mmCIF file of N, CA and C in Angstrom:
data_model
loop_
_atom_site.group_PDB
_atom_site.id
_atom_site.type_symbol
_atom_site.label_atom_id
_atom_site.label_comp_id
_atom_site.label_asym_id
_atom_site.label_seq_id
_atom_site.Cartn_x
_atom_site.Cartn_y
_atom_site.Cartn_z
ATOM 1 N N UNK A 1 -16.085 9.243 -10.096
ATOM 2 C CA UNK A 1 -15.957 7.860 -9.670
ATOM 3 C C UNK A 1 -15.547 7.833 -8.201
ATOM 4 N N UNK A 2 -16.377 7.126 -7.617
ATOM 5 C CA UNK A 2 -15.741 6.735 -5.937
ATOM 6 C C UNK A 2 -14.680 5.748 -5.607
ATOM 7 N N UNK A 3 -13.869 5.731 -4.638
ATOM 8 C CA UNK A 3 -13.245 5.324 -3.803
ATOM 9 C C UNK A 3 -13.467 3.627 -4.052
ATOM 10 N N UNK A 4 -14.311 3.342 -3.627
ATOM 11 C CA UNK A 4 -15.196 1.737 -3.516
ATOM 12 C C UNK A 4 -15.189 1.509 -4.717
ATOM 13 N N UNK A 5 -15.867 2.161 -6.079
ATOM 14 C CA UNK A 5 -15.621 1.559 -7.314
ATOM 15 C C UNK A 5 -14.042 1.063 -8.026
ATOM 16 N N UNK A 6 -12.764 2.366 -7.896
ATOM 17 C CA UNK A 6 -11.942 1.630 -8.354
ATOM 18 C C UNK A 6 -11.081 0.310 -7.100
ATOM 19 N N UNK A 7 -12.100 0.574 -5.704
ATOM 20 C CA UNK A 7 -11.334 -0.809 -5.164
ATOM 21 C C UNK A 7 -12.219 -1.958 -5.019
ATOM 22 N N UNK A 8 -13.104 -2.251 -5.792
ATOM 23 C CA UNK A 8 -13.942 -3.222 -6.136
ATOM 24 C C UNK A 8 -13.411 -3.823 -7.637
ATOM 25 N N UNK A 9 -12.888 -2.788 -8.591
ATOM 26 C CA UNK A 9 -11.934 -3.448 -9.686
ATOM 27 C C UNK A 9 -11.104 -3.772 -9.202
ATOM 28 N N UNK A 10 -10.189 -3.173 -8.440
ATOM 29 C CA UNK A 10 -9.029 -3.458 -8.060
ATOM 30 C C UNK A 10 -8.665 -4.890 -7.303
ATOM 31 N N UNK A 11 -9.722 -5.316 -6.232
ATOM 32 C CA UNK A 11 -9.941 -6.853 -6.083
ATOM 33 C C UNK A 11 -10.125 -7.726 -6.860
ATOM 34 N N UNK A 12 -11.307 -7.053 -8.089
ATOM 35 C CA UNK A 12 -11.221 -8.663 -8.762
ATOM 36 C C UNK A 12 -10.074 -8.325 -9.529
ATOM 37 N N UNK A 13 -9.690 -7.562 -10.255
ATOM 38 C CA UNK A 13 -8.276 -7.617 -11.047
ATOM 39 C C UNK A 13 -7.135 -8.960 -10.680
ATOM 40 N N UNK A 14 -7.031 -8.298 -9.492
ATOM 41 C CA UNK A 14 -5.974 -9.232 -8.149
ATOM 42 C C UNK A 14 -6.568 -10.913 -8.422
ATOM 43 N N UNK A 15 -7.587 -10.787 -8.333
ATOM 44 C CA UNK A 15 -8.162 -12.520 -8.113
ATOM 45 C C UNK A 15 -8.514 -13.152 -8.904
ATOM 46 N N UNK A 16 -8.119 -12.089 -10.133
ATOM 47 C CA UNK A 16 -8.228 -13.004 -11.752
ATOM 48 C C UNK A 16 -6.415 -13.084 -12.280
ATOM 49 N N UNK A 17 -5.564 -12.252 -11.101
ATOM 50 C CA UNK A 17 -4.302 -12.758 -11.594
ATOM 51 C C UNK A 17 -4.026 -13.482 -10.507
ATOM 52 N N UNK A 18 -4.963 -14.931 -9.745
ATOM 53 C CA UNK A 18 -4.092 -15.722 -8.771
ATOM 54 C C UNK A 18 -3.942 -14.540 -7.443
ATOM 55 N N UNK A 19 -4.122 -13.833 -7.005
ATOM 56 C CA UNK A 19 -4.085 -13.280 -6.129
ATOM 57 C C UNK A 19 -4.561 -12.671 -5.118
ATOM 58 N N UNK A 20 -4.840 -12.626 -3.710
ATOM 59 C CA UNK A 20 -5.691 -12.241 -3.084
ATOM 60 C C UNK A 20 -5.355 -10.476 -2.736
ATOM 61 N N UNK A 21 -6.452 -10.213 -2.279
ATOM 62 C CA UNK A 21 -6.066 -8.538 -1.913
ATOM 63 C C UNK A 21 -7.076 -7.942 -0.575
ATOM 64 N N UNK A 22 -6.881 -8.475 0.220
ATOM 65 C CA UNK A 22 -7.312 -8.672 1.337
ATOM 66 C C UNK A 22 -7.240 -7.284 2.287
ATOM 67 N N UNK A 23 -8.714 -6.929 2.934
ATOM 68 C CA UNK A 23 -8.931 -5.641 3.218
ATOM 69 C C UNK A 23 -7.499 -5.440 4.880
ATOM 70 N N UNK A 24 -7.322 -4.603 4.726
ATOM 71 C CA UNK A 24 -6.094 -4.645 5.749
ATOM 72 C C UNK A 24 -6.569 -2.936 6.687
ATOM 73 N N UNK A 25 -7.418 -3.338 7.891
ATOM 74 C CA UNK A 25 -7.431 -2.479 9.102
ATOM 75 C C UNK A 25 -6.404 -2.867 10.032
ATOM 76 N N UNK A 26 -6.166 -1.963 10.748
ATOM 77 C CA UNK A 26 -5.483 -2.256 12.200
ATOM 78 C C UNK A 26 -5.835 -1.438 13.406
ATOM 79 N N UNK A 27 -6.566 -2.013 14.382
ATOM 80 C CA UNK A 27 -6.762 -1.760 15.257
ATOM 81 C C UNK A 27 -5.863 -0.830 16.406
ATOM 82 N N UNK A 28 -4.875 -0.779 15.917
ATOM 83 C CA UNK A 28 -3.747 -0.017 17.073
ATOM 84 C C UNK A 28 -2.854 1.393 16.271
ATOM 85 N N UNK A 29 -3.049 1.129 14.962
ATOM 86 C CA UNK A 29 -2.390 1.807 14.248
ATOM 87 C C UNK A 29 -3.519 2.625 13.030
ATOM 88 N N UNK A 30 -3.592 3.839 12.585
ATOM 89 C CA UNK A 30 -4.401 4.497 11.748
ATOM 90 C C UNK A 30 -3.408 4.800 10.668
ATOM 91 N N UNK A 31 -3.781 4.903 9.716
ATOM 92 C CA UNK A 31 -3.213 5.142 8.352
ATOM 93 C C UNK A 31 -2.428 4.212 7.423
ATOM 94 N N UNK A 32 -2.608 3.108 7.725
ATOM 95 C CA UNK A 32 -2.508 2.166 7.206
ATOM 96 C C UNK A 32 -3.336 1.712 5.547
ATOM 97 N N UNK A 33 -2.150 1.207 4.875
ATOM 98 C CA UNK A 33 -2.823 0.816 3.152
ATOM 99 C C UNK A 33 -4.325 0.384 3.412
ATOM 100 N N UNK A 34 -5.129 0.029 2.400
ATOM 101 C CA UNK A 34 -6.266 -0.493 2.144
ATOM 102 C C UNK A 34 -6.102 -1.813 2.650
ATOM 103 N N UNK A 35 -5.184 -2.087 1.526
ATOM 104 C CA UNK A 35 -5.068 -3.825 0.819
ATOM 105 C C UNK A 35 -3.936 -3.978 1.120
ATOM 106 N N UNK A 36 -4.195 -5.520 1.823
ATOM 107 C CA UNK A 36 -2.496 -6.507 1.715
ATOM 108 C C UNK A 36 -2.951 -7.405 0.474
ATOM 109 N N UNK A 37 -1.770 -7.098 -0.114
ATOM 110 C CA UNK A 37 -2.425 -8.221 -1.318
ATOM 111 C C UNK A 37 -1.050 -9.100 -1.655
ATOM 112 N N UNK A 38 -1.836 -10.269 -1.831
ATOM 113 C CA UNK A 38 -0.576 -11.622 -1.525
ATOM 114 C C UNK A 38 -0.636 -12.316 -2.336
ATOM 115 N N UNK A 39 0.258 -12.296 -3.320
ATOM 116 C CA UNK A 39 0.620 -13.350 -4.274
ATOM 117 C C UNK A 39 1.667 -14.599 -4.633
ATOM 118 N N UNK A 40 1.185 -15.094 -5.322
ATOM 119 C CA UNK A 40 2.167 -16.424 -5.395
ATOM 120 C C UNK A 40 4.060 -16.284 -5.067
ATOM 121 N N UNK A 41 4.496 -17.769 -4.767
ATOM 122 C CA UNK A 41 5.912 -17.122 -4.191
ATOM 123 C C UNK A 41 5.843 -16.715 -3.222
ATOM 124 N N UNK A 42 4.870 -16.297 -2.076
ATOM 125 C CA UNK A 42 5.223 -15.556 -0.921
ATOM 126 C C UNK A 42 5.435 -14.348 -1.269
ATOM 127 N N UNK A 43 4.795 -13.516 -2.503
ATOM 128 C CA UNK A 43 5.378 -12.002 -2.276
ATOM 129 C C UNK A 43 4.044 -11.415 -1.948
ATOM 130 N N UNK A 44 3.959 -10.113 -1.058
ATOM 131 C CA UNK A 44 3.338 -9.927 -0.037
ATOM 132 C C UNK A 44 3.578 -7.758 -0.184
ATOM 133 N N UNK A 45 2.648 -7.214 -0.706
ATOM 134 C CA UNK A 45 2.353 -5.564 -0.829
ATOM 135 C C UNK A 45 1.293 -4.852 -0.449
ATOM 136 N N UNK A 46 1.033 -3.680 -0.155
ATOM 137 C CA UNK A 46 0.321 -3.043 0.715
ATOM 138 C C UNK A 46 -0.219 -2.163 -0.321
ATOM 139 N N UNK A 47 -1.363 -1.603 -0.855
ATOM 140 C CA UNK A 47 -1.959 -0.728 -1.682
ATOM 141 C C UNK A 47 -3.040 -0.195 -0.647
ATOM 142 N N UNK A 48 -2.956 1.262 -1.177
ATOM 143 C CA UNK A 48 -4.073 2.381 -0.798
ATOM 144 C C UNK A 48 -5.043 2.676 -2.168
ATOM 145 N N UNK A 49 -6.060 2.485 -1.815
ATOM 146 C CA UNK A 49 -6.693 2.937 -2.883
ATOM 147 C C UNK A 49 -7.440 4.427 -2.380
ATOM 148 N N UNK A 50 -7.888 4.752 -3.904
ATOM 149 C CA UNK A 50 -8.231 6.886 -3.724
ATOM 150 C C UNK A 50 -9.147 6.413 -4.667
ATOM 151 N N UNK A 51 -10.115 7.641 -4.053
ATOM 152 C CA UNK A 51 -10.657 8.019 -5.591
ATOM 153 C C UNK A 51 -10.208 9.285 -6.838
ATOM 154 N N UNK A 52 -10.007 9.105 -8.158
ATOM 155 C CA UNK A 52 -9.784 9.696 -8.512
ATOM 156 C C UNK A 52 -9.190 11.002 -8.299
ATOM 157 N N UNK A 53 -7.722 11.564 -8.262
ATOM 158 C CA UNK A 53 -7.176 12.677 -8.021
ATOM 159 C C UNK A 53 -7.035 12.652 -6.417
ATOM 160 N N UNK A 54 -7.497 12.080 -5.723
ATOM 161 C CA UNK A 54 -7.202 12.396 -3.997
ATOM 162 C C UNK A 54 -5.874 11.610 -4.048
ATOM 163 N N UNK A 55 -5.605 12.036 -2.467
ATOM 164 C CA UNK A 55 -3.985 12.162 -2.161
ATOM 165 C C UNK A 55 -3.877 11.429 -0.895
ATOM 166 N N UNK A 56 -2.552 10.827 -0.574
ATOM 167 C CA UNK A 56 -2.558 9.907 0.271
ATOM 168 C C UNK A 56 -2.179 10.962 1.775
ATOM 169 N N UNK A 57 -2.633 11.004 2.467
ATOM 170 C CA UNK A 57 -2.616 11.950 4.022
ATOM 171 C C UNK A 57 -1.465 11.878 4.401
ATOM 172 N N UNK A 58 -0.853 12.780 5.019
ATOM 173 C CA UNK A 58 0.832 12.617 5.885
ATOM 174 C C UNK A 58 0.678 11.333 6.489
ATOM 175 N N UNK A 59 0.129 10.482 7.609
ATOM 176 C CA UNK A 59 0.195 9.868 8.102
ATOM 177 C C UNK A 59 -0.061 8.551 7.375
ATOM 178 N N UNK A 60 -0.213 8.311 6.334
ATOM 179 C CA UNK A 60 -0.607 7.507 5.401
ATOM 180 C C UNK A 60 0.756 7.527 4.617
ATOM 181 N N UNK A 61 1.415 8.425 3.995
ATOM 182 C CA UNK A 61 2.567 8.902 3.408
ATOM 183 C C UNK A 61 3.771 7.993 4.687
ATOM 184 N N UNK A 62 3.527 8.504 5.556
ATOM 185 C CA UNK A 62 4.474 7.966 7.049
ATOM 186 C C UNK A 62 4.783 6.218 6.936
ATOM 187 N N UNK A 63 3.318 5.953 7.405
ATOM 188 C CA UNK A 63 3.376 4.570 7.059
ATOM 189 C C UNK A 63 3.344 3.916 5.621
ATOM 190 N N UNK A 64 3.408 4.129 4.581
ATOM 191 C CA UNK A 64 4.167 3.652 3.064
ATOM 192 C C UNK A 64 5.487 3.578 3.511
ATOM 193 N N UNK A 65 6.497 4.852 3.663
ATOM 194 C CA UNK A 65 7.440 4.859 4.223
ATOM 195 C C UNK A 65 8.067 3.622 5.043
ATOM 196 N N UNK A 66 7.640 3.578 6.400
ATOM 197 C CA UNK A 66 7.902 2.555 7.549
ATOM 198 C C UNK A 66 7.624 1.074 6.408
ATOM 199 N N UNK A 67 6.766 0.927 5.550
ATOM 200 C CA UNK A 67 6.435 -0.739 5.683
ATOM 201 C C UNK A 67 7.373 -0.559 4.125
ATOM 202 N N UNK A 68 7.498 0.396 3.442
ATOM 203 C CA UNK A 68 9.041 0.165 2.318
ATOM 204 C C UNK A 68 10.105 -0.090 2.804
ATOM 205 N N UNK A 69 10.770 0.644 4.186
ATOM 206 C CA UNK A 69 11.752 0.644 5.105
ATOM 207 C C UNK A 69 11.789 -1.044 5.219
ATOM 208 N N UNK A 70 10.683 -1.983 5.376
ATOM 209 C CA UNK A 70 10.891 -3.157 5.532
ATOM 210 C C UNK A 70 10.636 -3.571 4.541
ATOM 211 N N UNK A 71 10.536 -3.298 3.639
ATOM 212 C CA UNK A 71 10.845 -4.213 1.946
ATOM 213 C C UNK A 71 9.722 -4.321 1.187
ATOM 214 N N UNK A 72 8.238 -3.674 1.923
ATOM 215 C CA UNK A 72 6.953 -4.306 1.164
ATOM 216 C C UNK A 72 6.866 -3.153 0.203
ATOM 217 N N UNK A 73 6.424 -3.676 -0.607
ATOM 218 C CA UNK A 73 5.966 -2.053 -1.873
ATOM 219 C C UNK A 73 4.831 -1.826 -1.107
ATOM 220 N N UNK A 74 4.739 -0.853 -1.402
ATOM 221 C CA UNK A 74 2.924 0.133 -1.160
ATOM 222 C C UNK A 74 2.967 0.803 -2.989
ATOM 223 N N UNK A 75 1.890 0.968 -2.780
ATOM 224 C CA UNK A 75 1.349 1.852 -3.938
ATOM 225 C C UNK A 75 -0.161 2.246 -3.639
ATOM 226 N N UNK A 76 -0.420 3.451 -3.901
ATOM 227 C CA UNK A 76 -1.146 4.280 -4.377
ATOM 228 C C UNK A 76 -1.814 4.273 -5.583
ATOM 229 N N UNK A 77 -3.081 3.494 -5.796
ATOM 230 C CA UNK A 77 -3.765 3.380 -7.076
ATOM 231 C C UNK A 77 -5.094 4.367 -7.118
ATOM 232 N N UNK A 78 -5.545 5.113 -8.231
ATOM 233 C CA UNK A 78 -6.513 6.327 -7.684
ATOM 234 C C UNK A 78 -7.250 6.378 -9.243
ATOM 235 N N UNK A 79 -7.454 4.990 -9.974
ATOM 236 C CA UNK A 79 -7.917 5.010 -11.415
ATOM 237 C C UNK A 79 -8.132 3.760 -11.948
ATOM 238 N N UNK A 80 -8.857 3.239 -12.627
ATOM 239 C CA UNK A 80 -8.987 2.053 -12.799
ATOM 240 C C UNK A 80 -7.898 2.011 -14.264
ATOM 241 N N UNK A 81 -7.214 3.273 -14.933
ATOM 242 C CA UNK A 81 -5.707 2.591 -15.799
ATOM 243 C C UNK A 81 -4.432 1.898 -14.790
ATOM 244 N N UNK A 82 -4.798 2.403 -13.348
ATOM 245 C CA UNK A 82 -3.355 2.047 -13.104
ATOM 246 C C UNK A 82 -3.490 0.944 -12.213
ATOM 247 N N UNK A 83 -4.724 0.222 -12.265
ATOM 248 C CA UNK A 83 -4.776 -1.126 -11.572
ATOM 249 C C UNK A 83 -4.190 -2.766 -12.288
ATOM 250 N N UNK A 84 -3.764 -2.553 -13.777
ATOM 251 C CA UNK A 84 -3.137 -3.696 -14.067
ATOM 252 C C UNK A 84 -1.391 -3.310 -14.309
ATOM 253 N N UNK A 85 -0.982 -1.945 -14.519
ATOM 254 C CA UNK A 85 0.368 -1.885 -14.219
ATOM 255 C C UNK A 85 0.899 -1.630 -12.709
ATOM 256 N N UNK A 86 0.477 -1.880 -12.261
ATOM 257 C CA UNK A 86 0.305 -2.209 -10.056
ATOM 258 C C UNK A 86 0.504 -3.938 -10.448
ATOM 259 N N UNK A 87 -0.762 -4.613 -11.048
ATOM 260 C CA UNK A 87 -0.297 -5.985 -10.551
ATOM 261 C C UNK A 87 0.433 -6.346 -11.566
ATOM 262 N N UNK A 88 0.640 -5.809 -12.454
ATOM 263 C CA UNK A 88 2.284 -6.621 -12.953
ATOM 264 C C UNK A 88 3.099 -6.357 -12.346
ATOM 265 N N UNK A 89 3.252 -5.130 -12.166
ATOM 266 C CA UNK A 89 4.506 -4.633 -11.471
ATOM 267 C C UNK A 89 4.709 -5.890 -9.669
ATOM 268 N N UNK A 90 3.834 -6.058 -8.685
ATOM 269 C CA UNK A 90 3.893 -6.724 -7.812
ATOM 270 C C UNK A 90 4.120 -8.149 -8.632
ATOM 271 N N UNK A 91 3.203 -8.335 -9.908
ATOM 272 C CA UNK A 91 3.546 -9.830 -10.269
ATOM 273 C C UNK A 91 4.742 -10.534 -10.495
ATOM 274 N N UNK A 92 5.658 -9.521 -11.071
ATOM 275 C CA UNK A 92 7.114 -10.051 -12.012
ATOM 276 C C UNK A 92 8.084 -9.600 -10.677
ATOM 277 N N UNK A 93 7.562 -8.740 -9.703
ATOM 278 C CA UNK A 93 8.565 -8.138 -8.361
ATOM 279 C C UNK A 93 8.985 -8.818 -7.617
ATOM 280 N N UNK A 94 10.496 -9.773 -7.333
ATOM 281 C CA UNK A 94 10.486 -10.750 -6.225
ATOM 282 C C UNK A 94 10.940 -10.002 -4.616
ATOM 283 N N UNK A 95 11.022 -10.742 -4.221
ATOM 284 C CA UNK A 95 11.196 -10.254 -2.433
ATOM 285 C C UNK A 95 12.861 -10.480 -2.534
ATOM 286 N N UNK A 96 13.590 -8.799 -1.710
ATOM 287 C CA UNK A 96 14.619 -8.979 -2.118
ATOM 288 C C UNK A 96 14.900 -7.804 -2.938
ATOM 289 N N UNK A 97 14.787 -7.511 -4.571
ATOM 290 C CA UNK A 97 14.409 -6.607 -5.412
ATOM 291 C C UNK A 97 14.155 -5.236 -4.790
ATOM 292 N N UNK A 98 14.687 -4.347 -5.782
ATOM 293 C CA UNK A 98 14.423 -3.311 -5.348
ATOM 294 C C UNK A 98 12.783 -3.390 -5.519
ATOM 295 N N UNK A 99 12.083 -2.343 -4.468
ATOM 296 C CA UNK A 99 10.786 -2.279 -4.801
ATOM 297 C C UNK A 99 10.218 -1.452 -6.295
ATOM 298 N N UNK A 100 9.219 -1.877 -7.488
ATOM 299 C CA UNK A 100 9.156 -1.573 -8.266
ATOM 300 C C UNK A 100 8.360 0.467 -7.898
ATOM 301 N N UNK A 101 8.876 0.921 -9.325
ATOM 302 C CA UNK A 101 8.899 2.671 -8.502
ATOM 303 C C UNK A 101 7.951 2.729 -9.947
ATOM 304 N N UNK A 102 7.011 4.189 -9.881
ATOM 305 C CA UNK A 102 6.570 4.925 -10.488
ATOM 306 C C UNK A 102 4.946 4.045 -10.994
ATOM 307 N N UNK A 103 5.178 3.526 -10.257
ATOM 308 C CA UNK A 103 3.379 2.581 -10.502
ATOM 309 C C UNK A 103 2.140 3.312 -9.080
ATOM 310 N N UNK A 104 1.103 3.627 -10.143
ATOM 311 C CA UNK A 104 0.148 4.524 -9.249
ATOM 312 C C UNK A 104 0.265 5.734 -9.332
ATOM 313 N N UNK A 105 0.114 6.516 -8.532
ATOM 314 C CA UNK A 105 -0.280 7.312 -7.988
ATOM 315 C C UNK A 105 1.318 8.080 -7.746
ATOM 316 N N UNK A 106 1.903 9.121 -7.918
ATOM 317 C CA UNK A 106 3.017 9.323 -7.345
ATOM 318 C C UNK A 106 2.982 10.113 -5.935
ATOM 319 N N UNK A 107 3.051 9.916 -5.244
ATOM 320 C CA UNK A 107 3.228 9.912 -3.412
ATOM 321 C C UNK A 107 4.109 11.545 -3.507
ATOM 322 N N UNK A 108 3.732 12.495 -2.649
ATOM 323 C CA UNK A 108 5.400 13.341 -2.186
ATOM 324 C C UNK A 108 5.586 12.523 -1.956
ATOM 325 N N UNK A 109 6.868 12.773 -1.426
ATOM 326 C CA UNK A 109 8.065 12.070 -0.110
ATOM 327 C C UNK A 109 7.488 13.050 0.995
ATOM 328 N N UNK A 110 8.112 12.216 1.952
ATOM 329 C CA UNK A 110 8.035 12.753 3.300
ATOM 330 C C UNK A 110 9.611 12.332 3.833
ATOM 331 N N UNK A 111 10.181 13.517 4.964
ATOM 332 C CA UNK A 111 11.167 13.337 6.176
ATOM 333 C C UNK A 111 11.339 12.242 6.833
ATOM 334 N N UNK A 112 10.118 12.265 7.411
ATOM 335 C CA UNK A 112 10.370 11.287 9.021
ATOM 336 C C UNK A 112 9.646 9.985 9.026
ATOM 337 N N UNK A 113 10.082 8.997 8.740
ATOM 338 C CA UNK A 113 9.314 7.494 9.049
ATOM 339 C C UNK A 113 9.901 6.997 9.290
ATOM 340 N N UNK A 114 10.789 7.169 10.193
ATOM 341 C CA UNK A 114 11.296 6.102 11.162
ATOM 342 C C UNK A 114 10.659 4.925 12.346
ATOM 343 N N UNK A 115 10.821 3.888 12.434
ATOM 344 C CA UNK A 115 10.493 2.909 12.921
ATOM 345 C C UNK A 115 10.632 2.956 14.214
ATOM 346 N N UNK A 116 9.568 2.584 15.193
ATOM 347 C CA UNK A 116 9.981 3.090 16.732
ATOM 348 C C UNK A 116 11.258 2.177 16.874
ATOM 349 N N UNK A 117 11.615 2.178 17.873
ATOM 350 C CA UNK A 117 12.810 1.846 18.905
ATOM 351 C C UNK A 117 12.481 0.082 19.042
ATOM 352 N N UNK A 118 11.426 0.541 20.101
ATOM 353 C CA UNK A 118 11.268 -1.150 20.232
ATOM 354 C C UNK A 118 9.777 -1.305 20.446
ATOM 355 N N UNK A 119 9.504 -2.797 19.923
ATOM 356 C CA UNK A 119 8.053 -2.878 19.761
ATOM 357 C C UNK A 119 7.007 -2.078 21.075
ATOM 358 N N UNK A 120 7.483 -2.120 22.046
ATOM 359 C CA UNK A 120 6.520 -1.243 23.166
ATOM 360 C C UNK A 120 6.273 -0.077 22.870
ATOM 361 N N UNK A 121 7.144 0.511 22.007
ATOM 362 C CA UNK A 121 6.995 2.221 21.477
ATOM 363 C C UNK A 121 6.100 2.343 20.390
ATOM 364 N N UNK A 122 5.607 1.029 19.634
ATOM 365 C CA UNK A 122 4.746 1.746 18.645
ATOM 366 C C UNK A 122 3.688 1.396 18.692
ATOM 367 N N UNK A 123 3.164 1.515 20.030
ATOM 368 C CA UNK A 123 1.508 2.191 20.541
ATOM 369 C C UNK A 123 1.705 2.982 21.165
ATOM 370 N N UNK A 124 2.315 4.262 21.534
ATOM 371 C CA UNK A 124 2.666 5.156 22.277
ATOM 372 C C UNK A 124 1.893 6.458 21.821
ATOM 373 N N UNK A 125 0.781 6.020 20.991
ATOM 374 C CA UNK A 125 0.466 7.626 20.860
ATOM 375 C C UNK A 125 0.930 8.326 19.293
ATOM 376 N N UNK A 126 1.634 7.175 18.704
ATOM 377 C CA UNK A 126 2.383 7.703 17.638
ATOM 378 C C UNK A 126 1.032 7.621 15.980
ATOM 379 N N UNK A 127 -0.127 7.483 16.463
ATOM 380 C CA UNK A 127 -0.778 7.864 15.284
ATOM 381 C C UNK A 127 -1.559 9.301 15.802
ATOM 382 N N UNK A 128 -1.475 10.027 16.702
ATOM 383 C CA UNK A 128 -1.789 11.262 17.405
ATOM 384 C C UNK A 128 -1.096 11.991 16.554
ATOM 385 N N UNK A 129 -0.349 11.696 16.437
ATOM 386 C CA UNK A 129 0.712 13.126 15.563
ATOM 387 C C UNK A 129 -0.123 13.641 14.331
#
């Protein structure tokens, strides 16, 4: 199974529970989730989707890190079983809350994701690493 198939379930899943899941590039920054996906209440999470058995890249690992550091869940979904315990888990999750753990994909950990200094520092070159 490819990549595109479980994130083509994975959208409509989202938009049959009220929710959007909106493709999320960034132009200044690489390794960034797939999906911002935004649901009712204002709660607001970041998902990577895989295909089957692949793994989320250090720099991908980095930034999960940095955008948990600010309160958003990320998750790692890599199967079409673990695309409706992802949106419950974001569904019943308020902002605030610890972020819900062990949904997806389980991530290593990584050391270092610290947040630059000040906004001028994080275009500095810091997806080069």
């Amino acid at each position: 199974m490819r990549e595109s198939a479980v994130e083509k379930a994975f959208v409509d899943a989202v938009r049959k529970a009220g929710g959007e899941a909106l493709k999320f590039t960034s132009q200044s920054r690489n390794g960034v989730p797939d999906r911002l996906v935004l649901f009712f209440s204002g709660k607001a999470a970041f998902v990577e989707l895989k295909a089957p058995g692949k793994q989320m890249r250090p720099l991908q690992r980095k930034r999960r890190k940095q955008l948990e550091a600010l309160g958003f869940p990320v998750f790692c979904v890599d199967s079409m079983k673990q695309i409706q315990p992802a949106i419950r888990a974001l569904a019943e999750w308020n902002p605030g809350e610890p972020i819900p753990t062990g949904i997806g994909v389980q991530v290593p950990e990584i050391e270092n994701a610290e947040l630059p200094a000040k906004d001028t520092e994080a275009g500095k070159g810091d997806d080069a690493r």
